[in-house]
Amino acid sequence: MGEFRLETERLILREWRKEDRDHFWQMAASDQEMMRYLFPLTREKSDEAIDRQISHQANHGHCFWVVEHKDARRAIGYCGIIPPRPPIHEYELGWRFESAYWGQGLAREAAQATLEWSWANLDTMTIIAVTNEVNRRSWGLMARLGMQRNHGEDFDHPDVADGRFLSPLHHLSRQSSAMTFAIFAPSRPSRETGKNAT
Amino acid sequence: MNTFKIETPRLILREWREDDAVVHNRLRNDPRVAETLGAPVTLDRSRESVARQRRHMTELGFCLWVVEQRHRSGMIGWCGMQPGPTPIEPDIEIGWTLHPALWGQGLATEAARACLDWAWSNTPLPRIAAITSMGNSRSRNVMLRLGMQRVEHGDFDHPALSQGDPLRRHVLYRISRPR
């Protein structure tokens, strides 16, 4: 099986490599902007999270992928989709980018490509994304992607911190409300993107 | 184990699973759905709805089933039969709710027609009713396409809706078992 690779105008979404472990850890641990939204993981937890992504990729053909910037020629973030894992019964979209790269529409570009790939390659009617009330950038993007918040699902997602390293603040402040956004498959599945990305 | 399933050219109707409550809630609370079914409900209410349909299935052998498309897994709505509310008792009512993104493709009619066929073959019911709020012309059109007829003087106020609720006034349609 070939290596996964999905290209957008400015980005490449690809599988994990050994050298990504340092970047992922440093990003979580040293990016002050991101620290506002992320519980600082230990290096061990950080590596475990990566191990889970590698295993998602091996078992399901997708995961939260590494995002490389074509111009910078290095990893600047992570974006992708992870399979349902009970008690969550739906595919979950997520992303995380270095704060220096925020505000350029890169997360949107990566997330949009991930959604299109997912509709073309996954057998599901719904995809969710989880964020927290205070992470305005995150839920703002979810809405721009066409995802809808359902108030009925607020507070409801059980804490599965181990599985969801891209759910900012989820485990940081349980009192502050976790919000679920969901998107429904387009009537005509998009087949343009991602079909050859194997 | 016999798993219940009704298949149509484009759809599959199946029983409820407990984990269907989340998508039920999301569908039920979609603004365009809430416009016809009433204000959004809590996830607990959706869990109760799922439990009630599962109970109907056990006790009656039918319920409002989960509707999925054949080409893509996942609930897109529900369609089937259940006991009607007090004013139309003891009639059994047929009902449907589909995701708004899939409206206009004849899917509700396809699902409901399969339910009626199933009911005539598998139950002794002499007739089946359908109700909707007076202004819900989409649903009323489906009723007409199914060959249902509006019951003269059958309009009623839905007992679960409060006075002043624009959805309260309901119309009643019926269809008799074909000879």
CSV table of N, CA and C in Angstrom, one decimal, chain A residues 27 30-35 76 96-104 137:
chain,number,residue,atom,x,y,z
A,27,MET,N,5.5,21.8,19.6
A,27,MET,CA,4.4,22.6,19.3
A,27,MET,C,3.4,22.7,20.5
A,30,SER,N,5.5,24.4,23.6
A,30,SER,CA,6.2,25.7,23.6
A,30,SER,C,5.4,26.8,22.9
A,31,ASP,N,4.4,26.5,22.2
A,31,ASP,CA,3.7,27.5,21.5
A,31,ASP,C,2.7,28.2,22.5
A,32,GLN,N,3.1,29.4,22.8
A,32,GLN,CA,2.3,30.1,23.9
A,32,GLN,C,0.9,30.3,23.5
A,33,GLU,N,0.6,30.7,22.3
A,33,GLU,CA,-0.7,30.9,21.8
A,33,GLU,C,-1.6,29.7,22.0
A,34,MET,N,-0.9,28.6,21.6
A,34,MET,CA,-1.6,27.3,21.6
A,34,MET,C,-1.9,26.8,23.0
A,35,MET,N,-0.9,27.2,23.9
A,35,MET,CA,-1.0,26.8,25.3
A,35,MET,C,-2.3,27.3,25.9
A,76,ILE,N,3.8,22.2,9.8
A,76,ILE,CA,3.4,23.3,10.5
A,76,ILE,C,2.1,23.0,11.3
A,96,ARG,N,-4.8,21.2,14.2
A,96,ARG,CA,-4.0,22.0,15.2
A,96,ARG,C,-2.9,22.6,14.3
A,97,PHE,N,-2.6,23.9,14.4
A,97,PHE,CA,-1.6,24.5,13.6
A,97,PHE,C,-0.7,25.4,14.5
A,98,GLU,N,0.5,25.6,14.1
A,98,GLU,CA,1.4,26.5,14.8
A,98,GLU,C,0.8,27.9,14.8
A,99,SER,N,0.8,28.6,15.9
A,99,SER,CA,0.1,29.9,15.9
A,99,SER,C,0.7,30.9,14.9
A,100,ALA,N,1.9,30.8,14.6
A,100,ALA,CA,2.6,31.7,13.6
A,100,ALA,C,1.9,31.6,12.2
A,101,TYR,N,1.2,30.5,12.0
A,101,TYR,CA,0.5,30.3,10.7
A,101,TYR,C,-1.0,30.5,10.8
A,102,TRP,N,-1.5,31.0,11.9
A,102,TRP,CA,-2.9,31.2,12.0
A,102,TRP,C,-3.3,32.4,11.1
A,103,GLY,N,-4.5,32.5,10.8
A,103,GLY,CA,-5.0,33.7,10.1
A,103,GLY,C,-4.8,33.7,8.6
A,104,GLN,N,-4.3,32.6,8.0
A,104,GLN,CA,-4.1,32.6,6.6
A,104,GLN,C,-5.0,31.7,5.9
A,137,ARG,N,-11.8,30.7,17.5
A,137,ARG,CA,-11.2,30.5,16.2
A,137,ARG,C,-11.7,29.1,15.7
